CSV table of C-alpha atoms in Angstrom, one decimal:
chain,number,residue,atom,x,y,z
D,1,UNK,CA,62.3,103.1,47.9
D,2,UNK,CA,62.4,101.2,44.5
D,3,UNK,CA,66.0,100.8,45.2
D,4,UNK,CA,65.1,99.0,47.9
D,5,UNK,CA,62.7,96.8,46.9
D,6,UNK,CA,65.1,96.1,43.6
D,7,UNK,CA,67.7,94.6,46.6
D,8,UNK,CA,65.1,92.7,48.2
D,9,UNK,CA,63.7,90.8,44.8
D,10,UNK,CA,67.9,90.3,43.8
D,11,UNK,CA,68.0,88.7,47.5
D,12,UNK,CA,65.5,87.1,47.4
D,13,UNK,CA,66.3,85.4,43.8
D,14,UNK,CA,69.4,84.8,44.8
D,15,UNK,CA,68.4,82.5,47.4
D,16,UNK,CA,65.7,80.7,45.6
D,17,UNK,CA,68.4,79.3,43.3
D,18,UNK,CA,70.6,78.2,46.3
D,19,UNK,CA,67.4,76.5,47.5
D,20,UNK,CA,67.1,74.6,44.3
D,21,UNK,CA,70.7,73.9,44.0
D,22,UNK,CA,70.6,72.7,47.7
D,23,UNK,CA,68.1,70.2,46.3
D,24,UNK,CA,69.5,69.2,43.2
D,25,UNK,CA,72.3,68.6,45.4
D,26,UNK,CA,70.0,65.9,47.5
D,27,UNK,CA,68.6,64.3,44.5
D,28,UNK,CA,70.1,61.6,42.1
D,29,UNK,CA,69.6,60.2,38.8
D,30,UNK,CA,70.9,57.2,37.6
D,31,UNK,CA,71.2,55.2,34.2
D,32,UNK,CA,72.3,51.7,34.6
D,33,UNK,CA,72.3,48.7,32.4
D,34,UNK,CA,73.2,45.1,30.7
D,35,UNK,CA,73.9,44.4,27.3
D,36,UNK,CA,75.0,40.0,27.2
D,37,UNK,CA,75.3,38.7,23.3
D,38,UNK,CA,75.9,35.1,23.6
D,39,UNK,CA,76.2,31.9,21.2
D,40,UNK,CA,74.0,29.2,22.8
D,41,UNK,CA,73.0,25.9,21.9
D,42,UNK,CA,70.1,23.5,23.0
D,43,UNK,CA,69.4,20.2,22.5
D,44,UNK,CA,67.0,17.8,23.7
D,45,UNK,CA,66.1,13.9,23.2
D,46,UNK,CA,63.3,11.8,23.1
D,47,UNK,CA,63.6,8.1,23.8
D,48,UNK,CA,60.7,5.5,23.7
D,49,UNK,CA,59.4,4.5,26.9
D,50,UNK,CA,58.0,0.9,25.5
D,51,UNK,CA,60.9,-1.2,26.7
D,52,UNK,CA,60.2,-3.6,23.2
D,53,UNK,CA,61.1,-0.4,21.1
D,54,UNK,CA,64.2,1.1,21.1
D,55,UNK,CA,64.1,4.9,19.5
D,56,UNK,CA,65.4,8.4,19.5
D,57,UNK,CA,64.4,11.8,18.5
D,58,UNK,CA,66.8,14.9,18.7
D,59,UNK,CA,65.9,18.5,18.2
D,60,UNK,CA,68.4,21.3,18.6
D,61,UNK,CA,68.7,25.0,17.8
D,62,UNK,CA,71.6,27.6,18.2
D,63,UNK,CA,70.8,31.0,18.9
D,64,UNK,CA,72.3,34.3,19.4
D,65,UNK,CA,71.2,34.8,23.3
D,66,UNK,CA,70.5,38.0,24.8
D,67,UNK,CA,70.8,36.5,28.9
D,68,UNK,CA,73.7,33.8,29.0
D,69,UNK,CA,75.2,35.4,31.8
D,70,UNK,CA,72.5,38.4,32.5
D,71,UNK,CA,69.5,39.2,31.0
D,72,UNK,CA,70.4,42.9,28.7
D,73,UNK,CA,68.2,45.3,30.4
D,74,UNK,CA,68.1,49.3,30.3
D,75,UNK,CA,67.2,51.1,33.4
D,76,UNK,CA,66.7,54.2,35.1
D,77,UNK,CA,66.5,55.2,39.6
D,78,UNK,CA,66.5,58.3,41.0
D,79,UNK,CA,66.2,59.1,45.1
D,80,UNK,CA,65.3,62.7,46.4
D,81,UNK,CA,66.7,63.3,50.1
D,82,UNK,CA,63.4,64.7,51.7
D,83,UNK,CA,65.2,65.3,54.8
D,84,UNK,CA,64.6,63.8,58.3
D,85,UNK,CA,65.8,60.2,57.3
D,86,UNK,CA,63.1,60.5,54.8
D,87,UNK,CA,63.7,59.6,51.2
D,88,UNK,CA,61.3,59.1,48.0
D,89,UNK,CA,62.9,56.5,45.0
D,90,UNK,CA,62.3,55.4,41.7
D,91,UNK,CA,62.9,52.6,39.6
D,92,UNK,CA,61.9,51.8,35.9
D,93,UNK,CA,63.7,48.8,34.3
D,94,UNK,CA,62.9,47.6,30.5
D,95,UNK,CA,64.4,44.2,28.9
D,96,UNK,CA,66.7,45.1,25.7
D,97,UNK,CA,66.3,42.5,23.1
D,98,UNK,CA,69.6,43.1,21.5
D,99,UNK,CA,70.2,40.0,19.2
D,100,UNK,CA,67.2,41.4,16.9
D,101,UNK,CA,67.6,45.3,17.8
D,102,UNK,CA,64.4,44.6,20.1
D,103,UNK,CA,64.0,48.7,21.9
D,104,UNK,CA,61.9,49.7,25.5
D,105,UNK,CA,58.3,48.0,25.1
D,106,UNK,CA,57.5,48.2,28.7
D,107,UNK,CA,59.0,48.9,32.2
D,108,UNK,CA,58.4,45.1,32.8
D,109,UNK,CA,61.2,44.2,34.7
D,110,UNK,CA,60.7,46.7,37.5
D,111,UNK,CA,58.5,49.7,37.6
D,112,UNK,CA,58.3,51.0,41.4
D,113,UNK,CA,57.7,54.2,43.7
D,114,UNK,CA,58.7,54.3,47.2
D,115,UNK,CA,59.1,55.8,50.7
D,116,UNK,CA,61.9,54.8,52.8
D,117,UNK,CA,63.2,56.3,56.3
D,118,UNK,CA,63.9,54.8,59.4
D,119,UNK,CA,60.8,52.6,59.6
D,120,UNK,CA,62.0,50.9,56.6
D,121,UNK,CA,60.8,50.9,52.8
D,122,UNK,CA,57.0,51.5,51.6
D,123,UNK,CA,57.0,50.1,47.5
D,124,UNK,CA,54.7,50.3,45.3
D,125,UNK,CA,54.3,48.5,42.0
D,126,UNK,CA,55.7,45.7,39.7
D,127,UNK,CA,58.9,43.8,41.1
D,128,UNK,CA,60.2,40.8,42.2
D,129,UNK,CA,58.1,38.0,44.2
D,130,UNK,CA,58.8,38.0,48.0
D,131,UNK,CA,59.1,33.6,47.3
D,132,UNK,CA,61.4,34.1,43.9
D,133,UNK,CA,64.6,35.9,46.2
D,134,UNK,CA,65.3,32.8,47.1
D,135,UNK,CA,65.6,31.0,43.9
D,136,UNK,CA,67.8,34.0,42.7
D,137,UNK,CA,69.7,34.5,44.8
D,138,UNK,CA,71.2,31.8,46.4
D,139,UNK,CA,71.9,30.2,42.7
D,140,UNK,CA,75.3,30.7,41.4
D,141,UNK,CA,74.4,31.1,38.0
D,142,UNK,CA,72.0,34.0,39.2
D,143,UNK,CA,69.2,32.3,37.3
D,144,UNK,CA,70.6,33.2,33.9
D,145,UNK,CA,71.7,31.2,31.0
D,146,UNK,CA,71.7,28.0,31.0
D,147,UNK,CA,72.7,26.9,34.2
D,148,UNK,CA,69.7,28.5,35.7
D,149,UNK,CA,68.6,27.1,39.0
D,150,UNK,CA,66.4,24.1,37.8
D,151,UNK,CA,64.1,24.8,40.8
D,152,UNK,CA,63.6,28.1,39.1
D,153,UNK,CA,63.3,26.6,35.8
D,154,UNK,CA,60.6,24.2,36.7
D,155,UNK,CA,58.5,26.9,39.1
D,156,UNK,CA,58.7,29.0,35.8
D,157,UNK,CA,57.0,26.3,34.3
D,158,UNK,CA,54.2,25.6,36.6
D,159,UNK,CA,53.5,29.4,37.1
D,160,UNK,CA,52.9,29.6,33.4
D,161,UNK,CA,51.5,26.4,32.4
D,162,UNK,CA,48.8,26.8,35.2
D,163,UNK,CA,48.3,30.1,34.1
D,164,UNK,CA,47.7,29.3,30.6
D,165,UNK,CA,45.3,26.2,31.4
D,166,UNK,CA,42.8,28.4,33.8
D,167,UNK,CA,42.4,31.6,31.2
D,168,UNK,CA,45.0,33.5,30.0
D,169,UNK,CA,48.8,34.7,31.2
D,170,UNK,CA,48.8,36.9,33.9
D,171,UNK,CA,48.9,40.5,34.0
D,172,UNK,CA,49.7,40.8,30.2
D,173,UNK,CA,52.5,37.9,30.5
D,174,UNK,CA,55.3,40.7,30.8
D,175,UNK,CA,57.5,38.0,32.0
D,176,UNK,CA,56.5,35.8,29.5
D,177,UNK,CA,53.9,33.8,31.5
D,178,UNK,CA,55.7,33.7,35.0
D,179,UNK,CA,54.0,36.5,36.7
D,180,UNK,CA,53.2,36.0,40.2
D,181,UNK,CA,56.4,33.8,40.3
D,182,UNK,CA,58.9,35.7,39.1
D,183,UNK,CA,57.1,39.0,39.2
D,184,UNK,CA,53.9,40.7,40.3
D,185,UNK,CA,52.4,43.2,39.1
D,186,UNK,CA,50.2,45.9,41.3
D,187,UNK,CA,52.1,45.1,44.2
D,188,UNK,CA,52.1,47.1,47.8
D,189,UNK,CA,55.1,45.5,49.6
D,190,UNK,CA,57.2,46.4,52.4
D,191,UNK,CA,60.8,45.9,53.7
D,192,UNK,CA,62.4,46.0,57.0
D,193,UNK,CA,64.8,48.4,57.6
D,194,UNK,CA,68.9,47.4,57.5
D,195,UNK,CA,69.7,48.3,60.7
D,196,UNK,CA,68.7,44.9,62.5
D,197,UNK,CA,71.7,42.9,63.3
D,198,UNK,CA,72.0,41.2,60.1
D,199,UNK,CA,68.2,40.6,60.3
D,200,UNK,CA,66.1,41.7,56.9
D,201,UNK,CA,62.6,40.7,55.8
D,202,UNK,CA,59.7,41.6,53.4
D,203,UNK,CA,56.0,41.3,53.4
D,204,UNK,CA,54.2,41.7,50.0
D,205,UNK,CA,50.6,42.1,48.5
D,206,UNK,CA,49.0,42.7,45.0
D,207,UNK,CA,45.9,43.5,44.1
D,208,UNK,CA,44.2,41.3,41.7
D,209,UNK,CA,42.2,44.1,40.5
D,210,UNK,CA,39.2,42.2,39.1
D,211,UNK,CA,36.0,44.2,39.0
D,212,UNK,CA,33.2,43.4,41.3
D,213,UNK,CA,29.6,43.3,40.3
D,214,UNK,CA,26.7,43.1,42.7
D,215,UNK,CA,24.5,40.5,43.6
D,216,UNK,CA,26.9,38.2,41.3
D,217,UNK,CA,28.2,34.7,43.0
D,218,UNK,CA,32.0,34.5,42.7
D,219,UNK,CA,32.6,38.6,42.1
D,220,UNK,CA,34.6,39.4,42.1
D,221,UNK,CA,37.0,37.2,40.7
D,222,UNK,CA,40.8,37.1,42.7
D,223,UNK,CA,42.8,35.3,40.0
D,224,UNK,CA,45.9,37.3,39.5
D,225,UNK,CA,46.7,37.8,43.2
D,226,UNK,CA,49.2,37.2,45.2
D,227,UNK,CA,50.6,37.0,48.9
D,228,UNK,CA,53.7,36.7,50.1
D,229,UNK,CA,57.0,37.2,52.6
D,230,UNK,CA,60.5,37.0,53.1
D,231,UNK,CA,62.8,36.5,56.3
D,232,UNK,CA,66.7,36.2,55.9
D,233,UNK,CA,69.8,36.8,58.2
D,234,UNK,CA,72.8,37.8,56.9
D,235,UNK,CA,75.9,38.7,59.0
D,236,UNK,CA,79.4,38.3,57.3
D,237,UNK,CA,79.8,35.3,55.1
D,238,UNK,CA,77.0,34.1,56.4
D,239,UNK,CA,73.4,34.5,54.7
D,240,UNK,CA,70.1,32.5,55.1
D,241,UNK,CA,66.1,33.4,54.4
D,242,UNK,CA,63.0,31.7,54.2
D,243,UNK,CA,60.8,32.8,51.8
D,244,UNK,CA,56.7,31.7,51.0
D,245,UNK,CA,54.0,32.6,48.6
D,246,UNK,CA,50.4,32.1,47.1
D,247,UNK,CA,49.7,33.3,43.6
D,248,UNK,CA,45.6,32.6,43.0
D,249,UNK,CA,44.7,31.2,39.3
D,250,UNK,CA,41.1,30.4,39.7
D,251,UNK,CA,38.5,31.7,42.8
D,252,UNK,CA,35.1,30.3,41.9
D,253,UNK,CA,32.5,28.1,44.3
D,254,UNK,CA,33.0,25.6,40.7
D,255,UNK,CA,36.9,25.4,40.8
D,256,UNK,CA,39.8,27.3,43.0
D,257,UNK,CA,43.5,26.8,41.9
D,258,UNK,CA,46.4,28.5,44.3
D,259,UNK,CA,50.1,27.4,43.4
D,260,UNK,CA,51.9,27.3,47.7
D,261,UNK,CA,55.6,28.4,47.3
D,262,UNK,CA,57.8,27.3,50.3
D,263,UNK,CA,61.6,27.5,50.2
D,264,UNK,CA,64.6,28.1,52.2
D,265,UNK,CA,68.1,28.8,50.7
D,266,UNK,CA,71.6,29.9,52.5
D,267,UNK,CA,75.3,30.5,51.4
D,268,UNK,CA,78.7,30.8,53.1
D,269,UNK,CA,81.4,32.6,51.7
D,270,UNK,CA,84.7,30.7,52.9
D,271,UNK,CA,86.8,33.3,50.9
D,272,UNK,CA,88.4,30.3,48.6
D,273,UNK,CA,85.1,28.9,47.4
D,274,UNK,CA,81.7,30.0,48.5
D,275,UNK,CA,78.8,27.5,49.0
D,276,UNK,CA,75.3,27.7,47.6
D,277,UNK,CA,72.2,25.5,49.1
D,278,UNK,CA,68.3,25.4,48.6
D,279,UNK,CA,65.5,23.4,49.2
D,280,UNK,CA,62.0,23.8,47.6
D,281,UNK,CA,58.7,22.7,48.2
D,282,UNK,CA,55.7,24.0,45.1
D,283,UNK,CA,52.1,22.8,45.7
D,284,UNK,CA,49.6,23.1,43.3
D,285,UNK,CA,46.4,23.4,45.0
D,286,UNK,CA,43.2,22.3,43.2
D,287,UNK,CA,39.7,22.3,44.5
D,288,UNK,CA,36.6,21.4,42.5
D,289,UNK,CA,32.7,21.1,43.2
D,290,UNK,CA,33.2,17.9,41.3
D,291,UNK,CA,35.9,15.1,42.3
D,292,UNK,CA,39.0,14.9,40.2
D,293,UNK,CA,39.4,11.4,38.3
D,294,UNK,CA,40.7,9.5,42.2
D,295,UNK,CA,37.3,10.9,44.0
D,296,UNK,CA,38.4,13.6,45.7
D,297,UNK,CA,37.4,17.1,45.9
D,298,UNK,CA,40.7,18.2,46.2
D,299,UNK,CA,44.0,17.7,44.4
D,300,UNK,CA,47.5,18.7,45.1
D,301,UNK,CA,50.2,17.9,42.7
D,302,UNK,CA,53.6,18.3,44.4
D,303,UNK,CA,57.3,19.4,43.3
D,304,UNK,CA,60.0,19.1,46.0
D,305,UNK,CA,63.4,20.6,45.0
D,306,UNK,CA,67.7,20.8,46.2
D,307,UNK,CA,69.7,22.5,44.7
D,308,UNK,CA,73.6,22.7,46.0
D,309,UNK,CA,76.4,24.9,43.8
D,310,UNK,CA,79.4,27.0,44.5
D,311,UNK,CA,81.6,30.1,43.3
D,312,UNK,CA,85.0,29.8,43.3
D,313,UNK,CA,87.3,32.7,42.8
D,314,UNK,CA,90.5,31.8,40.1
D,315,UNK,CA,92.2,35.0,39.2
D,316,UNK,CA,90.4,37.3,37.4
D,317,UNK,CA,87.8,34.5,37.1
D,318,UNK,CA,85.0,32.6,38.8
D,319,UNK,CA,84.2,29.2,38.1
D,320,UNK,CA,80.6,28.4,38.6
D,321,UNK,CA,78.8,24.6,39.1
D,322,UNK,CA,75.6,23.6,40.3
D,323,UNK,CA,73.6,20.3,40.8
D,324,UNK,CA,69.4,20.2,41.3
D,325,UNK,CA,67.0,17.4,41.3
D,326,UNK,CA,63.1,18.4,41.6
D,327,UNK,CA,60.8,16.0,41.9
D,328,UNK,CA,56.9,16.0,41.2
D,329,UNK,CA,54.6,14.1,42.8
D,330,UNK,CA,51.2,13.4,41.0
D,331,UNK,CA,48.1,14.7,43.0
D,332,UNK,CA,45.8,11.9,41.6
D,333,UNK,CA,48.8,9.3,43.2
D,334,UNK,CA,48.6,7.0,39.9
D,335,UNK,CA,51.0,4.7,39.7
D,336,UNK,CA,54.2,5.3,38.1
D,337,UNK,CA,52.6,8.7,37.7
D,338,UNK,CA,55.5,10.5,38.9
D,339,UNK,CA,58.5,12.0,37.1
D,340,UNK,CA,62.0,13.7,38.5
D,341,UNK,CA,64.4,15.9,36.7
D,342,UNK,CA,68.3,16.3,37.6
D,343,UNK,CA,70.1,19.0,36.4
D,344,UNK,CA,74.5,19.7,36.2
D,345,UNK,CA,75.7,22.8,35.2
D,346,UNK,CA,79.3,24.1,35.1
D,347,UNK,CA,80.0,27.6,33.9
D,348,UNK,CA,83.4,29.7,33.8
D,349,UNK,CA,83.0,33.8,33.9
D,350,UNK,CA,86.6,35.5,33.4
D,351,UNK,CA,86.1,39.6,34.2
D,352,UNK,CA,88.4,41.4,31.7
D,353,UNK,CA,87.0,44.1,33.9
D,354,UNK,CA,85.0,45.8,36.3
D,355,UNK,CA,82.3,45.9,33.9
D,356,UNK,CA,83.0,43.5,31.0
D,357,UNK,CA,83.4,39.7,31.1
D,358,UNK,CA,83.8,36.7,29.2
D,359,UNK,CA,82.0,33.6,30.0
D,360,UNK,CA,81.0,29.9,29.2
D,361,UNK,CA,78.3,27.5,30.5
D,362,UNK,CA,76.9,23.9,30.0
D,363,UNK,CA,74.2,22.2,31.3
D,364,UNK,CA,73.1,18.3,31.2
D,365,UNK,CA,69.2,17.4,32.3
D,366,UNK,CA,67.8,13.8,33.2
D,367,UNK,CA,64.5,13.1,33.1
D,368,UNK,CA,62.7,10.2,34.6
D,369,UNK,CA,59.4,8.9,33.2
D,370,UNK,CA,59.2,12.3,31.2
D,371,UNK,CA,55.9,11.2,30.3
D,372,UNK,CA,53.8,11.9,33.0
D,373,UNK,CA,54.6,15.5,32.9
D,374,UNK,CA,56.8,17.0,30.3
D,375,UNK,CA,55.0,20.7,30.1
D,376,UNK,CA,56.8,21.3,33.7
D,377,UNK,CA,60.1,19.2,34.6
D,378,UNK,CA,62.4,21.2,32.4
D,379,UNK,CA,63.0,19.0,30.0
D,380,UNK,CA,64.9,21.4,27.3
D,381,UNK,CA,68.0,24.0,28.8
D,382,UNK,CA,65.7,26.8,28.3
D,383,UNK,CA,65.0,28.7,31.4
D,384,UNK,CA,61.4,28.7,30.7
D,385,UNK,CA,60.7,25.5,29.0
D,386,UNK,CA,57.1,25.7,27.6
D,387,UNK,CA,57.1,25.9,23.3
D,388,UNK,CA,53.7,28.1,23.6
D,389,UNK,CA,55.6,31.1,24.8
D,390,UNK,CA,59.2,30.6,24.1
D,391,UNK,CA,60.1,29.2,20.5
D,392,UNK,CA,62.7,26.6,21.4
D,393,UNK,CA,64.1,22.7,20.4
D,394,UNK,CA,60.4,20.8,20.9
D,395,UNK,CA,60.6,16.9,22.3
D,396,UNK,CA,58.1,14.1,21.2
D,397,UNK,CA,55.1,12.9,23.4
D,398,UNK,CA,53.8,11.0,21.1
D,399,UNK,CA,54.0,7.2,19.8
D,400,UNK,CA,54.9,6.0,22.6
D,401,UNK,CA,58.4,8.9,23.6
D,402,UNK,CA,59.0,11.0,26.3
D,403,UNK,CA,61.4,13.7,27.0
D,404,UNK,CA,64.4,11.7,28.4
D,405,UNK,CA,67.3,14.6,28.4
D,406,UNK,CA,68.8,17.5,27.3
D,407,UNK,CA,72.0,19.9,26.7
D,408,UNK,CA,73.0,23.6,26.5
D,409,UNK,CA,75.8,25.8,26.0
D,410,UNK,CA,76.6,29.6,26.3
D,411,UNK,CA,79.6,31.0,25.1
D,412,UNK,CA,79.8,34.9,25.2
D,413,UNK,CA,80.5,38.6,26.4
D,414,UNK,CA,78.7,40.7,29.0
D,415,UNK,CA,79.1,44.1,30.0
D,416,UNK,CA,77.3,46.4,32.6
D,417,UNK,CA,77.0,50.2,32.4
């Protein structure tokens, strides 16, 4: 009899670990990465904008970059197969900071759970905006380096200037200011499944998670959240979305502030050169219980964007070039209030690998009556162009200058793990 029951235990051991190699067997882990070291430049120049004074101010720095061709990053995903179509993912992603040896501070980059089975993906947590795809990835710089997408550039801007003139940055500033553009934090979103004929989609919400207090006007506060969506068809070379959100800066009966994404981007791939195109349109919504300085209760300043670029394969290589203008429009409609920014970049990436590659990028910036609004239009080659968060080449607003343009340059190495 204990002979017996010794046979059934060894049986019945013997099968638990097939059961949990079975499910190893269904489960994967992943480490994956960047590391880009990169010699870049930046220059800008101020002129004067009194036409009896003719002056110039330049300011420049060179820098050991860590994201002239992709931002270094350190990552890890795993998936467990939970059988019936069913699957559960993760994904934690940290920025590397290695031009000064900077380690993992945060999972800022991407920090997400999620259920995914035929009725498509369930994701929670911090990741990219549904209205940011758009900017990404119909950009063929891949918003990186210098030749960012200057309709990127300047939304980075606004997102953080806005941010820091109604309180503080948002959610901690992980992405240095440009949360709820570029990223959101405490996000529920969900994605249509792939199986659509070419059709894919997204639908996002996060929670501003503000306290509320009782019997108090305005609680609770929804600054910090944001609403948002994504529709696109791809199908061979072909590929095309829309994309729109609302990020909320201020939710009081005094003042409300929401900054209106709207963009639509597409590319072809004709095999020898494939075509990039966007067009942008960024409100900045402001309401007030008293009117702004042209009597109105309401005030929307405007930036309207195109951007057209292309790839094209050479060899082992891919030659890159882009050209954006964005244009803002003043709320208050003063004239000569306005201001437009125009942006060339040409870049060169030549893959000594699957993994490694050498590249080189420049980029030259316009700006027209710099004056009126210099914290936004880009005005140095930066991709986010505000002094307060990034340290970077300044440009004078003072004594009677403006920021008139700019230059940049990345030489360097990338490889991906």
């Amino acid at each position: 009899m204990k002979k017996k029951k010794k046979k059934k235990t060894l049986v019945a051991a013997a099968a638990a670990t097939l059961a949990a190699g079975a499910s190893l067997a269904q489960s994967s882990l992943t480490l994956f990465g960047v590391m880009d070291a990169g010699v870049s430049h930046y220059r800008t120049t101020s002129s004067s904008h009194n036409p009896l004074r003719s002056a110039e101010l330049r300011q420049s720095q060179t820098v050991l970059s860590p994201s002239g061709n992709a931002s270094s990053r350190i990552g890890f995903r795993g998936t467990e197969d939970l059988g019936g179509g069913l699957a559960a993912s993760f994904w934690l992603e940290a920025p590397l900071n290695n031009d000064t040896g900077g380690g993992i501070t945060n999972f800022g980059r991407r920090s997400t759970l999620s259920l995914s089975g035929p009725f498509g993906e369930l994701r929670l947590g911090r990741d990219y905006t549904a209205s940011f795809w758009n900017d990404a990835v119909f950009d063929p710089f891949s918003v990186n380096g210098v030749g960012t997408n200057l309709i990127a550039v300047v939304n980075s801007n606004i997102a953080a200037s806005r941010a820091l003139a109604t309180g503080s940055l948002l959610n901690g500033g992980l992405s240095a200011g440009t949360d709820s553009y570029l990223r959101t934090s405490n996000a529920v979103s969900y994605f249509l499944p792939p199986n659509l004929g070419g059709f894919y989609g997204q639908v996002q919400y996060a929670l501003h998670e503000n306290t509320k207090i009782s019997n108090t006007p305005d609680s609770p506060s929804k600054r910090g959240r944001y609403a948002g969506g994504r529709i696109g068809w791809a199908s061979g070379p072909a590929d095309v979305a829309l994309g729109y959100g609302e990020s909320t800066l201020a939710s009081t009966t005094v003042q409300s502030e929401k900054i209106k994404s709207l963009n639509l981007g597409a590319s072809y791939d004709f095999g020898v050169v494939k075509v990039f195109g966007e067009w942008s349109r960024v409100r900045d919504v402001r309401n007030s219980a008293a009117p702004f300085a042209n009597g109105s209760l309401r005030l929307t300043d405007r930036y309207d964007g195109l951007m057209a670029g292309v790839n094209v394969p050479l060899g082992a290589g891919m030659l890159r070039a882009s050209y954006a203008r964005v244009r803002f429009v003043n709320g208050l409609h003063l004239p000569d209030g306005n201001s437009s920014v125009n942006k060339l970049a040409l870049g060169y990436v030549h893959n000594l690998s699957k993994r490694t590659a050498l590249y080189a990028s420049v980029a030259r910036i316009h700006i027209a009556n710099g004056r009126n609004n210099p914290t936004v239009m880009g005005v140095t080659p930066l991709v986010l162009s505000l002094p307060a968060i990034f340290p970077q080449p300044g440009y004078a607003t003072t004594d009677g200058m403006q920021p008139h343009r700019a230059l940049g340059y990345d030489v360097g190495i990338r490889m991906a793990f």
